[in-house]
XYZ file of C-alpha atoms in Angstrom:
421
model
C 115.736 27.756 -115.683
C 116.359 31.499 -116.921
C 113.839 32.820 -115.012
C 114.491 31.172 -112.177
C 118.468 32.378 -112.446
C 117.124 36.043 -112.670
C 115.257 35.358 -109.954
C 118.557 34.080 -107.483
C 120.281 36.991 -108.940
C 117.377 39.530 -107.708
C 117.464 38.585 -104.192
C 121.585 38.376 -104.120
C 121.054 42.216 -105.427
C 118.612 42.684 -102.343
C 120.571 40.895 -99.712
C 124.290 42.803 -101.068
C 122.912 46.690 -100.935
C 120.005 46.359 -98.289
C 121.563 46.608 -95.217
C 121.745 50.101 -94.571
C 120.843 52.769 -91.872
C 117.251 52.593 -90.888
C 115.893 56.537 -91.858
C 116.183 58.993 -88.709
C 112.941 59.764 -86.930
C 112.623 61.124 -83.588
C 109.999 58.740 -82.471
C 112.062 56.442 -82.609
C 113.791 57.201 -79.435
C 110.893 55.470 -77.408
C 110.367 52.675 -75.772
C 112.018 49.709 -78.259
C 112.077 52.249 -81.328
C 110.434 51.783 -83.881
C 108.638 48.803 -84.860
C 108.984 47.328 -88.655
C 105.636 45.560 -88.483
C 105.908 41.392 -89.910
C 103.317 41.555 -93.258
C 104.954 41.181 -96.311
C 104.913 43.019 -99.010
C 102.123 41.589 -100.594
C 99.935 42.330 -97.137
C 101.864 45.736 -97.629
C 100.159 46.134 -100.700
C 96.648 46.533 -98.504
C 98.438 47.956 -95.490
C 99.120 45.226 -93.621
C 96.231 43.475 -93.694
C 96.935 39.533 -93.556
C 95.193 37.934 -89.886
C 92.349 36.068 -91.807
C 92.862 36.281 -95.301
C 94.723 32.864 -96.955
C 96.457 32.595 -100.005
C 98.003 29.773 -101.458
C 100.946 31.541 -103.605
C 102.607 33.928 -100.603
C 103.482 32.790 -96.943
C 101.118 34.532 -94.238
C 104.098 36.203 -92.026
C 100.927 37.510 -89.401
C 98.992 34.095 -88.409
C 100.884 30.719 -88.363
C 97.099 29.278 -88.497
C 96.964 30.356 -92.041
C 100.311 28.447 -93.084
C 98.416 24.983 -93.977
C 96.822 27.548 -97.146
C 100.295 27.203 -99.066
C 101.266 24.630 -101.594
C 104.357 25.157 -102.640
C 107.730 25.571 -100.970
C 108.103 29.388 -101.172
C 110.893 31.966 -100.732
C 110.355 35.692 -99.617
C 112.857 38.221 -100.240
C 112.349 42.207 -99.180
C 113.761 45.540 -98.714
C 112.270 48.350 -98.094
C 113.427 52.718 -98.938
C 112.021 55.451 -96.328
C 111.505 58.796 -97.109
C 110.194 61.134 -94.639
C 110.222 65.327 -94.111
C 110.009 66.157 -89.897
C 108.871 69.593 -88.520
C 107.514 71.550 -85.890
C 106.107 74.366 -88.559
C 109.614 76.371 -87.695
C 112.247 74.206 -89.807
C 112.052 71.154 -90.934
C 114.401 68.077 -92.026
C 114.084 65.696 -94.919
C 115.963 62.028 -94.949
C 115.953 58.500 -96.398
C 117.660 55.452 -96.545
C 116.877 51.598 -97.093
C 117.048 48.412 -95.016
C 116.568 44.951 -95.343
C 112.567 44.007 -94.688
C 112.838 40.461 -94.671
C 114.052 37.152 -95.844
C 111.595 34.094 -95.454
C 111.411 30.272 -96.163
C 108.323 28.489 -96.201
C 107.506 24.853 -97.103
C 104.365 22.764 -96.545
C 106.247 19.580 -95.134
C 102.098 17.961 -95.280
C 100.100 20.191 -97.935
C 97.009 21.082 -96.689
C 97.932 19.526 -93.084
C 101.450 20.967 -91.640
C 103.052 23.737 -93.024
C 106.526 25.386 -91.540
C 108.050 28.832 -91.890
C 111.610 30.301 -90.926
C 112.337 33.764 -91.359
C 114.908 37.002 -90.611
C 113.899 40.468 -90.352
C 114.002 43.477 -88.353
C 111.525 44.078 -85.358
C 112.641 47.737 -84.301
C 115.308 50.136 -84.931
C 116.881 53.382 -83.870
C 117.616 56.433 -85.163
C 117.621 59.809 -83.815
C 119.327 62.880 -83.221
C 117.937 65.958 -81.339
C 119.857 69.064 -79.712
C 119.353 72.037 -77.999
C 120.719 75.078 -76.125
C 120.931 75.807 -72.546
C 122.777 78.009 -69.591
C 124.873 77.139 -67.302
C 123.333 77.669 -63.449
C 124.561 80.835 -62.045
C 126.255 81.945 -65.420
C 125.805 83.284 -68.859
C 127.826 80.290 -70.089
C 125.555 78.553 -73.024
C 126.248 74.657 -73.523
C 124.276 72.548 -76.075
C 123.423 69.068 -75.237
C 122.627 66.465 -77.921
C 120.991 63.351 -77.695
C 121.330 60.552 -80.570
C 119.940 56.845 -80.945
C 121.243 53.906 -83.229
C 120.557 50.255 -83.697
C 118.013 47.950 -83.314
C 116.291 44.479 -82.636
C 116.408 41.968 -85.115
C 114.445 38.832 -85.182
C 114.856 35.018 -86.151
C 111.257 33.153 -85.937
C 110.210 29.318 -86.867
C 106.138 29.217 -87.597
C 104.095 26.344 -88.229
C 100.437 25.643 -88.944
C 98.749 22.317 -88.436
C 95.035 22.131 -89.855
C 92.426 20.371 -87.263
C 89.521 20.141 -90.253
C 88.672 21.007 -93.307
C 87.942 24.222 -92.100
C 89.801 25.222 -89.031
C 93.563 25.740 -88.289
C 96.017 26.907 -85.380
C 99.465 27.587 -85.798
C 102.530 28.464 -83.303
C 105.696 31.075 -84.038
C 108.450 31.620 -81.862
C 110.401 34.830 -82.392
C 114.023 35.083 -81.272
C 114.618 38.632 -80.599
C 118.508 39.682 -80.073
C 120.560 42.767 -80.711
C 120.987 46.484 -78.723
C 120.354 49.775 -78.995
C 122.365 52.783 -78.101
C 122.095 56.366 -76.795
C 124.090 58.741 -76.486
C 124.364 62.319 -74.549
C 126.899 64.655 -74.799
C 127.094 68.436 -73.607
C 129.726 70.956 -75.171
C 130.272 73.902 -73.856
C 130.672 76.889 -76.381
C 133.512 78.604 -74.693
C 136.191 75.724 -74.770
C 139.110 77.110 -73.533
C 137.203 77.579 -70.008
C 135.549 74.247 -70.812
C 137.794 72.306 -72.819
C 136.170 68.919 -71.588
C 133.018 67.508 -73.426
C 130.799 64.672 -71.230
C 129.043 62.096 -72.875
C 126.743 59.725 -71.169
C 127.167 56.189 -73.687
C 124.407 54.111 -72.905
C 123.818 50.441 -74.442
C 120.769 48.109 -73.822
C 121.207 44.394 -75.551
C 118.576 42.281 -75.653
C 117.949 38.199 -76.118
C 115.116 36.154 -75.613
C 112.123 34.589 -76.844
C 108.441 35.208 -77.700
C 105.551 33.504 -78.579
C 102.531 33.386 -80.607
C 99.507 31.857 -81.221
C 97.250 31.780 -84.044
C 93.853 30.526 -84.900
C 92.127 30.600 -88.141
C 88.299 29.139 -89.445
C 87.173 29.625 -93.036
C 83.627 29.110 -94.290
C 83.492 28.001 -97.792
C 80.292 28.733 -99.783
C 78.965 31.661 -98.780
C 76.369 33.352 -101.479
C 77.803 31.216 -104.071
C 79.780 28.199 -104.312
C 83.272 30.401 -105.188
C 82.600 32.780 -102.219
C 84.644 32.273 -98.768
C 84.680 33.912 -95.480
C 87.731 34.042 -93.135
C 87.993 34.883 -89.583
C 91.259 35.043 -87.862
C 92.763 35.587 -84.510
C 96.048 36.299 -83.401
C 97.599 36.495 -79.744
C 101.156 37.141 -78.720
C 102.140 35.984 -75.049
C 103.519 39.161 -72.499
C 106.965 38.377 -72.762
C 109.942 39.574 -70.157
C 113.022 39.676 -72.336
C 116.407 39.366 -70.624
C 118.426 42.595 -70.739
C 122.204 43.738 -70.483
C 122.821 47.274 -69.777
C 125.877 48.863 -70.284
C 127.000 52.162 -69.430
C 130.162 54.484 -69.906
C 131.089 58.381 -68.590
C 133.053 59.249 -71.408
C 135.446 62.904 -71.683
C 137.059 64.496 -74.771
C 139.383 66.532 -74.930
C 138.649 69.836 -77.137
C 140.319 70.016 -80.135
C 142.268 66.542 -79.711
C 141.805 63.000 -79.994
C 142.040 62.536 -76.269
C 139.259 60.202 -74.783
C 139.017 59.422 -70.912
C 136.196 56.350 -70.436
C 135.046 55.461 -67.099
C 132.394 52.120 -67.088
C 129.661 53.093 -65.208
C 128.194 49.976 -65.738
C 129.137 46.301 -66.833
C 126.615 44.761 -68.328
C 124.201 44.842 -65.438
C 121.564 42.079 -65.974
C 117.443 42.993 -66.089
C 113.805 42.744 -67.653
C 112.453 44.572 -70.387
C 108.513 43.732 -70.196
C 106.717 43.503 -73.769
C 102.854 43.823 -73.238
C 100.941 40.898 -74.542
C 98.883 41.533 -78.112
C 95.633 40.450 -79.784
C 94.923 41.021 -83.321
C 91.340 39.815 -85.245
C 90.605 39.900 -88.721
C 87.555 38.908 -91.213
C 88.157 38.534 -94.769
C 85.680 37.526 -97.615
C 86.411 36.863 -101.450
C 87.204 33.944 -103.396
C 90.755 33.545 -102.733
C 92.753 33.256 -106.053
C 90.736 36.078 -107.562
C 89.965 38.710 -105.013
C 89.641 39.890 -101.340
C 88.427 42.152 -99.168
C 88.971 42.604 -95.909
C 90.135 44.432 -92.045
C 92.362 43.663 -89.298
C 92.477 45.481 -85.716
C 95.357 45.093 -83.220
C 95.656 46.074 -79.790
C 98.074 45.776 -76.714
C 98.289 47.572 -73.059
C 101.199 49.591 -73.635
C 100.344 50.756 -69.492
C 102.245 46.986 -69.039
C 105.101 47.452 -70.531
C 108.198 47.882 -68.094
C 111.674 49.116 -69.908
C 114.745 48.062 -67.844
C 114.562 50.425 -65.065
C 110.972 49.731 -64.706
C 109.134 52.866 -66.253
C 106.189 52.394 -68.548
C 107.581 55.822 -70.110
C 103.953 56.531 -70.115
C 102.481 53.895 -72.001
C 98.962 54.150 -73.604
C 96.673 52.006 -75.272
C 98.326 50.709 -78.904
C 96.284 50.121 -81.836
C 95.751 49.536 -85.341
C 92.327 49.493 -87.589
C 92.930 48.246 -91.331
C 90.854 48.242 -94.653
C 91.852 46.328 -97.776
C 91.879 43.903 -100.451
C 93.849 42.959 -104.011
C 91.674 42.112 -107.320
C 93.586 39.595 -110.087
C 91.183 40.076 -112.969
C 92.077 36.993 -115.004
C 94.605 34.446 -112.862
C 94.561 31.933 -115.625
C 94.906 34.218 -118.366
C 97.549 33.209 -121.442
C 96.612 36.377 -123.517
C 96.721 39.223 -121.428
C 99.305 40.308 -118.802
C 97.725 42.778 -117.211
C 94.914 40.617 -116.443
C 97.396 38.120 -113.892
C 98.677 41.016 -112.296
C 97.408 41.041 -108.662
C 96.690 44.843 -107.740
C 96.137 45.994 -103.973
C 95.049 48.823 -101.717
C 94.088 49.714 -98.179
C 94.242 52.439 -95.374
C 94.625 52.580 -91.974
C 94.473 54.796 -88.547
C 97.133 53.708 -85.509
C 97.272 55.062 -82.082
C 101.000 54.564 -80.957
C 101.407 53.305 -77.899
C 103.251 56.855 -76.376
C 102.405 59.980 -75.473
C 103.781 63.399 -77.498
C 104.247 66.593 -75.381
C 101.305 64.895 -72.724
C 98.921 64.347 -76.297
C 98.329 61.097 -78.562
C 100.497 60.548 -81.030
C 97.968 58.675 -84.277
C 99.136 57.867 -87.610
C 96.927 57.757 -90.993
C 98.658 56.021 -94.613
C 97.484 54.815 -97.875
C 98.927 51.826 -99.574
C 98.914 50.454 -102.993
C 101.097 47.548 -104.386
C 100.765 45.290 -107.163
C 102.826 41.448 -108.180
C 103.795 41.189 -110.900
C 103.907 37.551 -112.486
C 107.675 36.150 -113.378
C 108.130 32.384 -114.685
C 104.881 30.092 -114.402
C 104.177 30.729 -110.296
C 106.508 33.523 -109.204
C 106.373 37.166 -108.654
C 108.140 40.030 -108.177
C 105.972 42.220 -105.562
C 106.060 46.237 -104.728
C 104.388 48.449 -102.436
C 104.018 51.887 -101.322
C 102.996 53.706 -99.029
C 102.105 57.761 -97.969
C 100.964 58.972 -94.819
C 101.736 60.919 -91.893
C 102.255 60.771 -88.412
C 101.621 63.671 -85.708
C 100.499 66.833 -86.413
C 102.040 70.342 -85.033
C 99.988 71.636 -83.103
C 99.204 68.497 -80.113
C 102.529 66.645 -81.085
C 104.831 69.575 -81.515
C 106.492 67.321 -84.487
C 104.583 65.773 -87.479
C 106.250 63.581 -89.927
C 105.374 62.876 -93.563
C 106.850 60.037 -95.189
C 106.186 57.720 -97.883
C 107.972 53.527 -98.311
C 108.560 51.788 -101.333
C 108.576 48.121 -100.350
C 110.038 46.000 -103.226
C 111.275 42.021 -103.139
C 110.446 38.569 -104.905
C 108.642 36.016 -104.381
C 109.983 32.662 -105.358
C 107.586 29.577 -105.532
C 109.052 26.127 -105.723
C 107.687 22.525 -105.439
C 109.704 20.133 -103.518
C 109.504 16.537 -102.005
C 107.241 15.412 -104.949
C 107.102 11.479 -105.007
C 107.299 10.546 -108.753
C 105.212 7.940 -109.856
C 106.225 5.387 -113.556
C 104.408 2.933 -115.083
């Protein structure tokens, strides 16, 4: 019961201090920002991998199929700290911050048959804030104009899995995506007593509505030796046309006061945003409890996807290669520790779905993570990750970052009939 107390008392920590400011990056500022990604941190661990590969002690957050795999009634709790240093090669800015990752429930309502899954977490956010100088027409008169982003999309999802045989499974999740993001764009002219006005453009975009996915998953047990499995898996998410509000405000201050004139543009104008549809295979092979190797590729049409005035703000091809596994030397050990710790790795290479000054923008990071063990079949899971994303000279900006993922993992069995003789 101790353990299990410290373990309540590590998520409340989580939950109190995790919702913060998503860090600022100026990618961000396109299309729905930037997308959090759904593995958890033990797929983190291998960088994301998770479409075929089962496992019996964490819920699969990527492919409902793969559900049916756990046995016990499991809770998932997650933050994750960003740390990243932009530049252009001229200056350069360094900031962080930490956010809530995720917080799921699973429980296997038929084990080995029907499994369910409800879960909270982000699905993009925005942050940004860029400026620069320019004339006034006609004039030597310099003004600088600044352009910032904030919020985000969160999402609420119910999953389940339903095994068809021994050996195949499909599974369903519907995400409920609400919240808004924000821009804003103001111009302030240096002289302000000839200018003592400064415009700002207050834009708001807030979004509700539903998507769907659809998962399939076959294993194939046996394979070089009795202990040996192979996984394939197969993921595809539904185009989806999510209803929009867009708000929008001309907004003046007066220089040196307090004094704010607002005139609504627009009232909550109703529209589309268009999210492309996505496919995502993966083949895994290892003998599950023990160890696993694996890779995952994604892809979506990013050329489909319409934001609320219509523009594909020149969409590209989006995708995703990944490369890992996790080793437990010894699950069953009593002796040693170290030998039930599960350890983790994996790379991968992502083309985002945007162009950068008319060039692709790609991204390359190495993970590692590791669970530890906690009471007799709970864990407390971390993850990190270094890469970087652009480069100077074809994206004009390249970012460097690095994520610590950190949460719990909280297994459980409920609804067990008891039996007396």
């Amino acid at each position: 019961m101790r353990n299990k107390t410290s373990l309540f008392l590590f998520v409340f920590g989580i939950a109190s201090v995790a919702f913060g400011q998503a860090t600022r990056s100026p990618f961000s500022s396109f299309g729905l920002g930037e997308p959090y990604g759904s593995a958890l941190i033990n797929s983190q661990g291998m960088a994301g991998l998770g479409i075929s590969n089962p496992s019996f002690w964490y819920i699969n957050n990527q492919n409902p199929a793969l559900l049916v795999y756990n046995r016990f009634t499991t809770f998932h709790a997650g933050m994750v700290l960003d740390r990243r240093t932009a530049t252009n090669g001229a200056v350069s800015e360094t900031n962080g911050n930490g956010n809530l990752n995720y917080l799921v429930l699973g429980v296997p309502l038929r084990p080995g048959k029907i499994s369910s899954a409800v879960g909270l977490m982000p699905y993009t956010y925005r942050n940004f804030s860029l400026s620069y100088d320019a004339t006034v027409d006609g004039t030597t008169t310099t003004y600088t104009t600044r352009e910032e982003g904030s919020g985000g999309i969160s999402q609420l999802y119910w999953a389940n899995g339903f095994a068809i045989t021994k050996d195949f499974s499909v599974g369903l999740r519907a995400n409920y995506l609400f919240s808004s993001l924000e821009n804003r764009y103001t111009n302030a002219v240096q002289i302000a007593q000839a200018f003592p006005f400064a415009p700002q453009v207050f834009e708001r975009f807030y979004f509700s509505d539903f998507t769907l996915q659809l998962g399939l998953s076959y294993r194939k047990d046996s394979v070089f030796n009795s202990r040996n499995r192979l996984n394939f898996g197969l993921v595809y998410g539904l185009e989806s046309k999510l209803n929009t509000q867009f708000f929008k405000t001309f907004r003046r201050t007066l220089a040196g006061t307090s004094s704010v004139q607002v005139d609504t543009l627009v009232n909550n104008a109703r529209g589309k945003t268009v999210l492309p549809a996505t496919i995502q295979g993966g083949i895994s092979f290892g003998r599950t409890e023990k160890w696993t190797i694996g890779t995952d590729f994604h892809y979506s049409d990013y050329n489909r996807f319409r934001n609320y005035f219509g523009s594909n703000e020149g969409g590209q091809a989006n995708w995703r290669w990944i490369i890992g596994g996790e080793f437990t030397p010894d699950p069953a050990s009593l002796s040693n520790y170290l030998k039930r710790i599960t350890y983790r790795t994996g790379v991968s290479v992502e083309q985002y779905p945007y162009l950068i000054s008319g060039n692709t923008l790609r991204d390359f990071g190495i993970n590692f993570g590791f669970s530890l063990p906690v009471s007799r079949i709970s864990t407390l899971d971390l993850a990190l990750r270094v890469g970087r994303r652009g480069d100077i000279l074809n994206t004009t900006i390249e970012e460097n970052y690095f994520k610590l993922y950190f949460g719990v993992t909280f297994n459980d069995q409920w609804f067990i009939k008891r039996r007396f003789d």
